[in-house]
Each structure stands twice: as structure tokens, then as C-alpha cells.
Coordinates of C-alpha atoms in Angstrom, one line a residue:
M15 CA 149.6 128.1 162.7
S16 CA 152.1 126.3 160.8
I17 CA 152.2 123.2 162.6
L18 CA 148.3 122.8 162.0
L19 CA 149.1 123.0 158.2
V20 CA 151.7 120.4 158.3
V21 CA 149.4 118.2 160.4
L22 CA 146.4 118.8 158.0
S23 CA 148.8 118.5 154.7
S24 CA 150.0 115.0 156.4
I25 CA 146.3 113.5 156.9
L26 CA 145.6 114.6 153.1
I27 CA 148.7 112.6 151.7
V28 CA 147.9 109.9 154.0
R29 CA 144.2 109.7 152.9
L30 CA 145.2 110.1 149.4
A31 CA 147.9 107.3 149.3
Q32 CA 145.0 105.1 151.0
L33 CA 142.6 105.5 148.2
Q34 CA 145.6 105.1 145.5
L35 CA 147.4 102.6 146.7
F36 CA 144.7 100.4 148.7
Q37 CA 141.5 101.2 147.6
H38 CA 142.1 101.4 143.9
S39 CA 140.7 98.3 142.7
K40 CA 137.2 99.0 144.6
Y41 CA 136.5 102.7 143.0
Q42 CA 137.7 101.4 139.3
S43 CA 135.3 98.7 139.9
Q44 CA 132.6 101.2 140.9
A45 CA 133.4 103.5 138.4
T46 CA 133.3 100.9 135.7
I47 CA 129.8 99.4 136.9
E48 CA 128.9 103.0 136.7
H49 CA 129.9 103.4 133.0
T50 CA 129.1 100.0 131.9
R51 CA 125.6 98.4 131.6
K52 CA 124.3 95.1 130.2
Y53 CA 122.3 94.7 127.2
E54 CA 120.0 92.1 125.4
V55 CA 121.4 91.5 121.9
P56 CA 118.2 90.3 120.0
A57 CA 118.6 87.1 117.9
R58 CA 117.3 87.3 114.3
R59 CA 113.8 85.6 114.1
G60 CA 113.6 82.7 111.4
E61 CA 112.0 83.2 108.2
L62 CA 109.1 81.5 106.5
Y63 CA 108.6 80.1 103.2
L64 CA 106.0 79.0 100.7
S65 CA 106.3 76.7 98.0
D66 CA 106.0 78.2 94.3
G67 CA 107.1 75.6 91.7
T68 CA 110.3 74.4 92.0
S69 CA 111.5 77.4 94.1
R70 CA 110.7 79.1 97.4
S71 CA 108.4 82.2 97.7
P72 CA 109.0 84.4 100.9
L73 CA 106.1 84.4 103.7
A74 CA 107.4 85.9 106.3
L75 CA 110.3 88.0 106.4
N76 CA 112.6 90.4 108.4
Q77 CA 112.9 94.2 107.5
H78 CA 116.1 95.9 108.8
L79 CA 114.8 99.0 110.4
N80 CA 115.7 100.8 113.3
L81 CA 114.5 101.7 117.1
I82 CA 115.5 104.9 119.0
Y83 CA 115.5 105.0 122.6
A84 CA 116.7 107.1 125.1
D85 CA 118.1 107.1 128.5
P86 CA 116.5 110.0 130.6
S87 CA 119.0 110.2 133.4
H88 CA 121.4 111.3 130.7
V89 CA 118.9 113.8 129.0
S90 CA 119.8 117.2 130.3
D91 CA 117.4 119.5 128.4
K92 CA 114.3 117.3 127.7
P93 CA 112.3 119.9 126.3
A94 CA 115.0 121.0 123.6
T95 CA 115.6 117.1 123.0
A96 CA 111.5 116.9 122.5
K97 CA 111.9 119.6 120.1
A98 CA 114.7 118.0 118.0
L99 CA 113.0 114.8 117.7
A100 CA 109.7 116.1 116.6
G101 CA 111.7 117.7 114.0
V102 CA 113.2 115.0 112.3
L103 CA 110.6 112.3 113.2
G104 CA 107.4 114.2 113.0
G105 CA 104.6 114.1 115.5
Q106 CA 104.4 116.1 118.6
E107 CA 107.2 117.7 120.8
A108 CA 104.8 116.7 123.8
D109 CA 104.5 113.2 123.0
Y110 CA 108.4 112.8 122.8
L111 CA 108.5 115.0 126.0
D112 CA 106.4 112.7 127.7
R113 CA 108.3 109.5 126.9
L114 CA 111.9 111.0 128.1
G115 CA 109.7 111.5 131.5
K116 CA 109.3 107.8 131.5
G117 CA 111.6 105.1 132.6
I118 CA 115.0 105.5 134.5
E119 CA 117.6 104.2 132.3
Y120 CA 115.8 103.1 128.9
T121 CA 112.8 104.2 127.3
V122 CA 111.2 103.6 123.5
I123 CA 111.1 106.7 121.6
A124 CA 109.9 105.3 118.2
D125 CA 110.5 102.0 116.3
R126 CA 110.5 101.2 112.5
I127 CA 112.5 103.8 111.6
P128 CA 114.4 103.5 108.0
I129 CA 117.9 104.1 108.0
D130 CA 118.1 107.4 106.3
V131 CA 115.8 108.6 109.1
A132 CA 117.7 107.3 111.6
D133 CA 120.8 109.0 110.2
K134 CA 119.4 112.2 110.8
V135 CA 118.6 111.8 114.2
R136 CA 122.4 110.3 114.8
A137 CA 123.3 113.6 113.3
L138 CA 121.5 115.8 116.1
N139 CA 124.2 114.0 118.3
L140 CA 121.4 114.0 121.5
N141 CA 122.6 113.1 124.9
G142 CA 120.7 110.0 126.4
V143 CA 119.5 109.2 122.5
G144 CA 120.2 106.2 121.0
I145 CA 119.8 104.1 117.8
E146 CA 119.3 100.5 117.8
P147 CA 119.3 98.3 114.5
R148 CA 116.4 96.0 114.9
D149 CA 114.2 93.6 112.5
Y150 CA 110.8 94.0 112.5
R151 CA 108.8 91.3 110.5
T152 CA 107.1 91.9 107.0
Y153 CA 104.7 89.6 105.3
P154 CA 105.6 90.3 101.5
E155 CA 102.5 88.3 100.2
G156 CA 99.9 90.7 102.4
S157 CA 96.9 88.6 103.6
L158 CA 98.1 85.6 101.7
A159 CA 97.8 82.5 103.6
A160 CA 97.2 85.2 106.8
Q161 CA 95.8 82.7 109.3
V162 CA 98.1 79.7 108.7
T163 CA 100.8 82.5 109.1
G164 CA 99.3 84.7 112.4
F165 CA 101.6 87.7 113.1
V166 CA 104.3 89.0 115.3
N167 CA 103.2 91.5 117.9
S168 CA 104.9 94.7 119.0
D169 CA 106.8 92.6 121.7
G170 CA 108.2 90.3 119.2
A171 CA 106.2 87.6 120.3
G172 CA 104.2 85.2 117.6
Q173 CA 100.6 85.6 117.9
Y174 CA 98.1 82.8 116.2
G175 CA 99.3 80.3 113.4
I176 CA 102.6 79.0 112.9
E177 CA 104.2 82.0 114.4
Q178 CA 102.6 81.4 117.5
Y179 CA 103.2 77.3 117.4
L180 CA 106.8 77.7 116.5
N181 CA 107.8 80.9 118.4
D182 CA 110.4 79.2 120.1
Q183 CA 112.4 77.9 117.1
L184 CA 111.8 81.1 114.9
A185 CA 112.5 83.6 117.7
G186 CA 116.1 82.0 118.6
T187 CA 118.1 82.8 121.8
P188 CA 119.1 86.7 122.3
G189 CA 122.5 87.2 123.4
K190 CA 123.9 89.5 126.3
L191 CA 126.4 92.5 125.8
A192 CA 128.0 94.3 128.5
A193 CA 129.1 97.4 126.6
K194 CA 130.8 100.4 128.3
T195 CA 128.7 103.9 127.9
D196 CA 130.1 107.1 126.4
P197 CA 129.5 110.3 128.5
R198 CA 125.9 110.5 126.6
G199 CA 124.9 107.1 128.1
I200 CA 125.6 105.6 124.6
P201 CA 126.7 102.2 124.6
I202 CA 130.3 101.3 122.9
A203 CA 130.0 97.8 121.8
T204 CA 133.0 95.7 121.1
A205 CA 134.0 91.9 120.7
D206 CA 135.2 92.0 123.7
N207 CA 132.2 92.9 125.3
V208 CA 129.9 90.4 124.2
I209 CA 129.2 88.3 127.0
K210 CA 126.8 85.7 125.2
P211 CA 126.3 85.6 121.5
A212 CA 122.7 85.4 120.0
V213 CA 121.5 82.4 118.5
D214 CA 119.4 83.0 115.4
G215 CA 116.0 81.3 114.7
K216 CA 115.6 78.6 112.2
S217 CA 113.6 79.1 109.1
F218 CA 111.3 76.8 107.6
Q219 CA 109.5 75.9 104.4
L220 CA 105.7 75.4 104.6
T221 CA 104.2 72.4 102.6
I222 CA 101.6 75.5 101.4
D223 CA 101.5 75.6 97.4
R224 CA 101.5 79.4 96.9
N225 CA 99.4 79.1 93.8
V226 CA 96.8 77.0 94.9
Q227 CA 96.7 78.9 98.5
A228 CA 95.8 82.0 96.3
M229 CA 93.3 80.4 93.9
I230 CA 91.5 78.9 96.8
E231 CA 91.1 82.1 98.9
Q232 CA 90.0 84.1 95.7
Q233 CA 87.1 81.1 95.1
L234 CA 86.0 81.2 98.9
A235 CA 85.8 85.0 98.7
D236 CA 83.6 84.8 95.9
Q237 CA 81.4 81.8 97.1
V238 CA 80.9 83.7 100.5
N239 CA 80.0 87.1 99.2
K240 CA 77.7 85.0 96.4
V241 CA 75.5 83.3 98.8
H242 CA 76.0 86.2 101.8
A243 CA 77.6 83.7 104.2
K244 CA 79.1 84.8 107.4
S245 CA 82.1 83.1 106.6
G246 CA 84.2 80.2 104.5
S247 CA 86.7 77.6 105.2
A248 CA 88.6 75.4 103.0
V249 CA 91.7 72.7 103.1
L250 CA 93.4 70.9 100.6
M251 CA 95.8 67.9 101.6
N252 CA 97.7 65.3 100.0
P253 CA 96.2 61.9 101.3
S254 CA 99.6 60.4 100.5
T255 CA 101.9 62.2 102.6
G256 CA 99.4 64.4 105.1
A257 CA 100.9 67.4 103.8
V258 CA 98.4 70.2 103.8
I259 CA 98.5 72.1 100.5
A260 CA 96.3 74.8 100.7
M261 CA 94.5 76.4 104.2
A262 CA 92.1 79.2 104.0
T263 CA 89.8 81.1 105.9
Y264 CA 87.8 84.2 105.0
P265 CA 87.3 86.7 105.7
T266 CA 90.7 87.4 106.4
F267 CA 93.3 90.1 107.4
D268 CA 96.7 91.7 106.2
P269 CA 99.4 90.6 109.3
N270 CA 101.5 93.6 108.2
Q271 CA 98.7 95.7 109.5
Y272 CA 97.1 93.4 112.2
S273 CA 96.4 96.4 114.6
K274 CA 93.9 97.8 112.4
T275 CA 91.6 94.8 112.6
T276 CA 88.6 95.6 114.9
D277 CA 87.2 91.9 114.6
Y278 CA 89.6 89.7 116.1
S279 CA 87.7 86.3 115.1
V280 CA 89.5 87.0 111.6
F281 CA 92.8 85.9 113.3
M282 CA 91.1 82.4 113.9
N283 CA 92.3 79.8 111.8
K284 CA 88.7 78.1 111.1
V285 CA 90.2 74.7 110.0
V286 CA 92.0 74.1 113.3
A287 CA 90.4 76.2 116.0
S288 CA 86.6 76.2 115.3
Q289 CA 84.9 72.7 116.0
F290 CA 81.3 72.3 114.8
E291 CA 78.7 69.3 114.0
P292 CA 80.0 68.1 110.7
G293 CA 76.0 66.6 110.0
S294 CA 75.6 64.0 107.1
G295 CA 79.5 64.0 106.3
M296 CA 79.9 61.6 109.6
K297 CA 78.0 59.2 107.6
V298 CA 81.1 58.3 105.8
F299 CA 82.9 57.2 109.0
T300 CA 79.8 55.4 110.9
M301 CA 79.7 53.3 107.3
A302 CA 83.4 52.5 107.6
A303 CA 82.9 50.8 110.8
G304 CA 80.0 48.9 109.5
L305 CA 82.2 47.8 106.5
D306 CA 85.5 47.3 108.4
Q307 CA 83.6 45.2 110.9
G308 CA 81.9 43.2 108.1
K309 CA 78.3 44.2 109.3
I310 CA 77.4 45.6 105.9
T311 CA 78.6 45.5 102.8
P312 CA 77.5 48.4 100.0
D313 CA 74.6 46.2 98.9
T314 CA 73.3 45.4 102.4
L315 CA 69.3 46.3 102.2
Y316 CA 67.3 47.4 104.8
D317 CA 63.8 48.5 105.1
D318 CA 63.5 52.8 105.6
P319 CA 60.9 53.6 107.8
G320 CA 61.2 57.1 107.4
S321 CA 61.9 57.8 111.0
V322 CA 62.5 55.5 114.0
K323 CA 61.9 55.8 117.8
I324 CA 64.9 56.0 120.3
G325 CA 63.8 56.4 123.8
D326 CA 61.5 59.3 123.6
R327 CA 62.8 60.7 120.5
I328 CA 61.6 60.5 117.0
L329 CA 64.7 60.5 114.7
S330 CA 63.9 61.1 111.2
D331 CA 65.4 61.4 107.8
A332 CA 65.8 65.0 105.7
V333 CA 62.3 66.6 104.6
G334 CA 61.4 65.2 101.5
D335 CA 63.1 61.6 101.8
K336 CA 60.7 59.1 101.3
P337 CA 60.3 55.8 103.2
G338 CA 60.9 52.6 101.6
K339 CA 61.7 49.0 101.4
N340 CA 65.2 47.0 100.3
K341 CA 67.3 50.1 100.2
S342 CA 71.0 49.6 100.4
M343 CA 73.6 51.1 102.0
T344 CA 74.8 52.5 98.9
V345 CA 71.5 54.3 98.5
V346 CA 71.7 55.5 102.1
L347 CA 74.8 57.5 101.9
R348 CA 73.5 58.7 98.4
D349 CA 70.4 59.9 99.7
S350 CA 72.2 60.6 103.0
L351 CA 69.4 58.8 105.0
N352 CA 69.4 59.2 108.9
T353 CA 67.7 55.9 109.7
G354 CA 70.3 53.8 107.2
V355 CA 73.3 55.0 109.5
I356 CA 71.1 54.3 112.6
F357 CA 70.8 50.9 111.2
V358 CA 74.4 50.5 111.1
L359 CA 74.9 51.3 114.5
E360 CA 72.5 49.0 115.4
A361 CA 74.2 45.8 113.3
L362 CA 77.7 47.0 114.8
G363 CA 75.7 45.7 118.3
G364 CA 74.6 42.5 116.9
D365 CA 70.8 43.6 117.5
P366 CA 69.2 44.6 114.0
N367 CA 66.4 46.5 116.3
K368 CA 68.1 48.1 119.4
I369 CA 71.2 49.9 120.0
T370 CA 73.5 48.6 122.4
L371 CA 76.2 49.3 124.4
T372 CA 78.2 47.0 122.4
G373 CA 77.5 49.1 119.1
K374 CA 78.0 52.2 121.0
K375 CA 81.4 51.3 122.0
T376 CA 82.6 49.7 118.4
L377 CA 81.3 53.5 116.8
Y378 CA 83.4 55.3 119.4
D379 CA 86.1 53.4 119.0
Y380 CA 86.2 54.1 115.3
F381 CA 85.7 57.6 115.5
T382 CA 88.4 58.1 118.1
K383 CA 91.0 55.6 117.8
H384 CA 90.8 54.7 114.4
F385 CA 90.2 58.0 112.8
G386 CA 91.2 60.5 115.5
F387 CA 88.1 62.4 116.2
G388 CA 88.1 64.1 119.5
Q389 CA 91.4 64.9 120.1
R390 CA 94.5 67.3 118.4
T391 CA 96.2 66.0 115.5
G392 CA 99.3 68.1 116.2
I393 CA 99.2 69.8 113.0
E394 CA 101.7 73.3 113.4
Q395 CA 98.8 75.8 114.4
A396 CA 98.0 77.5 117.7
N397 CA 94.8 77.2 119.1
E398 CA 94.1 73.8 118.0
A399 CA 90.5 72.6 119.1
Q400 CA 90.0 68.7 119.7
G401 CA 86.4 68.4 119.3
V402 CA 84.0 66.7 121.3
M403 CA 83.2 62.7 121.6
Y404 CA 81.2 61.4 124.4
A405 CA 82.1 57.8 125.7
P406 CA 79.4 55.2 125.5
N407 CA 79.6 55.0 129.5
S408 CA 79.3 58.8 130.2
P409 CA 76.2 60.8 130.9
N410 CA 76.1 62.3 127.7
G411 CA 76.5 58.9 126.0
G412 CA 72.9 57.8 125.7
D413 CA 71.3 56.0 122.9
V414 CA 69.7 59.1 121.5
V415 CA 73.1 61.0 121.4
Y416 CA 74.6 58.1 119.6
A417 CA 72.1 57.3 117.2
S418 CA 72.6 61.5 116.3
N419 CA 76.3 60.9 116.2
T420 CA 75.9 58.4 113.2
F421 CA 74.7 61.3 110.9
G422 CA 76.7 63.9 112.5
Q423 CA 74.8 65.7 115.5
G424 CA 75.6 65.6 119.0
L425 CA 79.1 65.9 118.5
S426 CA 81.8 68.3 117.4
V427 CA 84.9 68.3 114.9
T428 CA 87.1 70.2 113.2
M429 CA 87.8 70.4 109.6
I430 CA 91.6 69.3 110.1
Q431 CA 90.4 66.4 111.4
M432 CA 87.5 65.7 109.1
I433 CA 90.2 66.2 106.0
T434 CA 92.6 63.6 107.6
A435 CA 90.3 60.9 108.1
V436 CA 88.9 61.1 104.9
S437 CA 92.2 60.9 103.7
A438 CA 92.6 57.8 105.4
V439 CA 90.0 56.3 103.2
A440 CA 91.3 57.8 100.0
N441 CA 95.1 56.3 100.6
G442 CA 93.7 52.8 101.5
G443 CA 93.4 52.7 105.0
K444 CA 96.2 54.8 106.7
L445 CA 95.8 57.5 109.3
L446 CA 98.7 60.2 108.7
Q447 CA 99.5 63.0 111.3
P448 CA 98.6 66.5 109.1
H449 CA 101.6 68.7 108.5
L450 CA 102.1 72.2 107.4
V451 CA 105.9 72.4 107.6
A452 CA 108.0 71.0 104.7
G453 CA 111.1 70.9 106.2
E454 CA 113.9 73.3 108.6
I455 CA 115.9 75.1 105.8
N456 CA 119.5 74.6 106.5
D457 CA 122.4 77.4 106.7
D458 CA 123.2 76.5 103.1
G459 CA 119.9 76.7 101.9
S460 CA 119.4 73.4 101.7
L461 CA 115.9 71.5 103.2
N462 CA 115.5 69.1 106.1
P463 CA 112.7 67.5 105.0
T464 CA 109.8 66.6 107.6
A465 CA 109.2 63.0 107.3
T466 CA 105.8 61.7 106.7
K467 CA 104.3 60.0 110.1
V468 CA 101.7 57.4 110.0
V469 CA 99.5 57.8 113.0
Q470 CA 97.3 54.4 112.4
D471 CA 98.3 52.1 109.7
H472 CA 95.3 50.3 109.7
V473 CA 92.2 52.3 110.0
I474 CA 90.1 50.2 107.7
S475 CA 90.8 47.4 106.1
P476 CA 92.0 48.3 102.3
K477 CA 88.6 46.1 101.1
A478 CA 86.3 48.3 103.4
A479 CA 88.2 51.5 102.0
A480 CA 87.7 50.6 98.2
D481 CA 84.1 49.9 98.9
L482 CA 83.3 53.3 100.6
N483 CA 85.6 55.0 97.9
Q484 CA 82.9 53.6 95.5
M485 CA 80.0 54.7 97.6
M486 CA 81.2 57.8 97.9
Q487 CA 81.8 57.8 94.0
V488 CA 77.9 57.6 93.7
V489 CA 77.2 60.3 96.0
V490 CA 78.7 62.6 93.5
Q491 CA 77.4 60.9 90.3
H492 CA 73.6 60.3 91.6
G493 CA 73.6 62.2 95.0
S494 CA 74.0 65.5 96.5
G495 CA 77.6 66.2 95.3
Y496 CA 76.2 65.8 91.5
M497 CA 77.1 69.4 90.9
A498 CA 80.7 68.7 91.3
G499 CA 80.6 65.6 88.6
Q500 CA 78.6 67.7 86.2
M501 CA 81.4 70.7 86.5
N502 CA 83.8 67.8 86.0
P503 CA 82.6 65.5 83.0
G504 CA 85.1 62.6 82.6
Y505 CA 86.6 62.9 86.4
K506 CA 86.4 60.2 89.2
I507 CA 85.3 62.2 92.5
A508 CA 84.3 60.6 95.6
G509 CA 82.6 63.1 98.5
K510 CA 79.7 63.9 100.8
T511 CA 78.0 66.7 101.8
G512 CA 77.0 67.9 105.1
T513 CA 74.2 70.3 106.2
A514 CA 74.7 70.8 110.1
Q515 CA 72.5 72.7 112.1
I516 CA 74.1 75.1 114.5
P517 CA 73.7 74.5 118.6
S518 CA 72.0 77.7 119.9
P519 CA 74.4 79.4 122.5
D520 CA 72.1 79.0 125.4
G521 CA 72.3 75.0 124.8
K522 CA 68.9 74.8 123.7
G523 CA 68.2 73.3 120.8
Y524 CA 69.4 74.7 117.4
L525 CA 69.6 78.1 115.9
D526 CA 66.4 78.7 113.2
G527 CA 67.8 79.1 109.4
Q528 CA 71.2 78.8 110.6
N529 CA 73.1 76.0 108.8
I530 CA 76.6 75.0 108.0
G531 CA 77.3 73.8 104.9
S532 CA 80.4 71.2 104.3
F533 CA 81.7 69.1 101.3
V534 CA 84.5 66.6 101.9
G535 CA 86.0 64.5 99.4
F536 CA 88.9 63.3 97.2
A537 CA 89.7 63.0 93.3
P538 CA 90.6 61.3 91.1
A539 CA 88.8 58.7 93.2
D540 CA 90.6 55.9 91.3
N541 CA 94.2 57.4 92.1
P542 CA 93.7 60.0 94.8
K543 CA 95.9 63.4 94.4
F544 CA 94.1 65.4 96.7
A545 CA 91.5 65.3 99.6
L546 CA 89.3 68.6 99.8
M547 CA 86.9 69.8 102.3
V548 CA 85.2 73.1 101.6
R549 CA 82.8 74.8 104.7
I550 CA 80.3 77.5 104.2
D551 CA 78.9 79.1 107.4
R552 CA 75.6 80.4 107.7
P553 CA 74.7 81.2 104.2
G554 CA 71.9 84.0 103.8
V555 CA 70.4 81.9 100.7
S556 CA 68.1 78.8 101.2
G557 CA 69.4 75.5 100.5
Y558 CA 71.4 72.5 101.8
A559 CA 75.2 72.0 101.4
E560 CA 74.5 70.9 97.7
T561 CA 74.2 74.5 96.3
T562 CA 76.1 76.4 98.9
T563 CA 79.0 74.4 99.1
V564 CA 79.4 71.6 96.4
P565 CA 79.9 74.7 93.6
V566 CA 82.8 75.9 94.9
F567 CA 84.3 72.3 95.4
G568 CA 83.5 71.7 91.8
N569 CA 85.2 75.0 90.8
I570 CA 88.2 74.2 92.9
C571 CA 88.6 70.6 91.6
K572 CA 88.3 71.7 87.6
W573 CA 91.1 74.4 88.7
L574 CA 93.6 71.4 90.2
F575 CA 92.9 68.9 87.3
K576 CA 94.4 71.7 85.2
Y577 CA 97.2 72.7 87.3
Y578 CA 98.4 69.3 88.2
G579 CA 97.8 67.9 84.8
I580 CA 95.4 65.1 85.9
A581 CA 94.0 63.6 82.5
P582 CA 90.3 62.4 82.8
S583 CA 89.5 58.8 83.8
G584 CA 86.9 58.5 80.5

């Protein structure tokens, strides 16, 4: 028996020596792994600011709150833990018990927890329950510029607007932490444990003027409600730089409470994401092609037949327009005569009696390559639409389509394309890339400004731009934009109305009694300081853009003249 005990003791001593001396590092490594886990260190999201005079106004900030999480494998008494959590955080014990039953190593118990409440949870000293400080997105201006901004979802990803477009730059790069855990499974973080530090996201200042944005949003809301419209949108641009000063859509939403929104369509920034048939506003660019090619002048005359036959279709002027001889191109724009811009298309082709392939190619070239229709502008917004332009040699590029294109039907554009194109007329012929980012904010608070980008430095000649400017002024003085002129006596405003039909969803014709009214222009016409476009969708009252849209354009101009201290021209 004694011999047996000696043998067994010897075996144990040898085995212990083997473990301690020869396999010590192996088991120490396993123990370390068992008590060490890798965690992602979140980067701080960059912030967004508006311009407010000479200062910055916060648009999207980070609120310092806490996330409560649990490692279910370390929670020994889950019912008691659930009860304790409910007592501090509120809610039902069953909900917390359900969360504690999910996941092996990590489950979220609650988020957006204030510091004082998190301290109470910490004081409970619950096994397996941890607290992680986190930044949560908050929007101090509420619904102001909501569609421009977008929002950050519960996963920390930007959705819609600039939050989505610049998500990678705003989000930064998460770091990594290899943290040892205490007996409760809670990580013990030290500087030595950081594998890779987080890189915080970049912050940006936008070109949006807070005061102008607020005013335009109010004007839109008032007009949409007044005319019982489905929605309204507006965009204001500096035609000399391409900077967007305001961009709004109504109805809107509060990005702080995006999850409570039931109509997801309000998330869409219609200025960039909604393409539509612009109607007569497109006549400005048909005229631009004719003027720049030298095929017409503002005084070129034509005989208005009231309607023309193209193939098997008859295209007519608007109801109420009377045929007549010797009407000038200025009158065509003033009275918005469809037959007049068809005449311009024929002139572009070199044959005054028919539409030619040369004429169609020239018009297509001006619409797309000169003014940028049919392609995205690249503005810092998610989900930008590119519009639809049919090439003259495509199946949809027939004579009837091109005749319709001259007055804004059979094609589609976006508001950001329209305002960018009309700004090229305002500034004398340069197409500038529209932008919403004034610059990146450096660590010291200084601004790294965004440079003005010239997309096309000769859209039309300065002479053609000047002639078109004068023609558009006549529209406001004596044509469909007269109300904007009457509301701003002494100021020179150039513009063009458009009342567009809405294509039927089934692709057959247009919806009865539905239209989109728009007005696009710039002021003061002799030295443009701003370009503005307003759009009212599906008004519930009868009438064209001159009654549904021009009044709000005029009101905005009146406010802007005072805000910028612009004196009347005479």
C-alpha cells in the first residue's frame, strides 16, 4: 500500500512539474484569451453646421449618452437582474429578461441613457451588465433643412441627405480594443490595451443660410396650405459660385424623431431626387440654343398658326392664346407660345418648314452637354436623380418627342438641374457645379473652403445670355410672371413660369386636372445676386403657375431684397 502511494505521488509530482515548467505559457495564454476580448472603439461622428451671419449654427451634433449592454454568459440570476434593471430604467421585467436570453456574449439592454440614470445602473453592481458611453445624433434645429440633412439610424448609419452622402467622412474609422475583463465580464480598458485608436469623423459647414432657409420653409408651408397642394419645394443659389443658400421641401419631418414618421416620402429631398416634366420653363433653354447658334434674335419674327402638325400629332399653344402674324421671339417667351419654340427647333435644323435630325442633335447637345440635363450634378445629396433626355437617334427620339421637348414635355429634369442651368444664364454663360458644403472644419475651428468648380465655361455666349436675360425680364414685366414684378416695384427680375402636366402612372397620357407649377428666375436681373426656383405640386385650386407659384416666388424675392440690402434699380 505504501509503495502504491509513493508511485501515485510521484506521478502527480511529475505531472505538476510538466504543467508548471513546460506548458505554463500555453495555459497562461488560454487563460488570458478566456478573460480578454476584443471590442470596437466607436469613432466620434463629425458634426454639421449652418451659416448664421458671421457665425456657425449647429445643425447636427453628438449628444453624450450611454448604452447599457449585457454578457448573458456572466448573468447568473437573470430574473433578479431583469427586475433590478426595470426598477432603474423603467419598463417591463419580461422585456429585460427576454433581452438577457438573447446572445451569447453581447446584447443591448437599453440605449440613449442619460449619465445620472447610467450611474444608478452602475451602482447596482450587476454581474454581466456593462455601461458604454456613446455619442448619439441630435438635431438642435428640429425640422429645419431636414431633407438636406437626413438622419442617422439606430445602427449609426446616415440615411438620406448629406448624412448619407458624406457618411464615410462623417463616421470616421472605429478603433479596436483588446480589453481584459473582470470577474463580472466587464472590460477593463487601459491605454496599453488599445490595438488601434479610433479616427473621428470630419465636420463640415454647409452653404445653407439658417435665416433664409427658415423663411423659405415658412413661405412654402403657407403657400402649400393656401392652394391645398400636395407638396412644395424651393431652392436658392448664388449664381456666381454655385453655392446653395437654401433648399426646402414641405411637408417635412423632425430627424430627431424620424422613427415616428409614417409617410416615408417626406424623407426625400425633392429638389434633387424628384424628376418631373418642367413644362414651359424649358423654353428658356430652347431659346438659349437658338440665340447662341445665331439662328434667332429676340426680335426674330414668325407667324403663329396656333397649332402645328408633327407627324400624326397636332401640337397647340395653350388654351386662350390667339394665332397671329409677326410675333417676335420675345413675345414667344412672354406669352409662352409652344409653336414659337417649335419654330426655334426648325431654325436650328436649317429648314423653317420641318424638324430635321440636325436640329434635334443641336437641341440635344445644348440640353445635355451645355446645360447638364440628363445627368447628375454631383451635389452632396443622396439619391440624386439624373432626369430623362432621349437622344435623337433613339427609339424615343422622334420628331413629336423633340417638338414636345422644346416646351418641356416628353423629358424630365430635377430642380437642382434647372436652377444650375438658369444660373448659367444669370452669370453670363458659365455652368457651375452646385454644392452644399462650404468647407471642412479643421481641428482648430478654421474652414478649409470648397472651391468653385466650373463644369462648362461657355454654355452660351455672353451676348446670348444678355439677350435671354432681357427676354426673361419681359416675362416678369408683361407676361406670366407679372405678379412677382408687381410685388417688387423698382426691381428687375428675370424669370419663366412652367405649368407641367403629370404623366399617368400607367404610361398612357397625363392625369386629368393635375399639374406642377414652377417658376425659375434670378434677381436683380442687371446684377444677379441670387437664382431661385419654386415648385408647387398638384395644387387643389384651378389655375396655372402664375397663380399657384409666382406669388410665393415674389414674396421670397421681397424678403431677400431687404435681407441682402439690395436697392431698387429704378
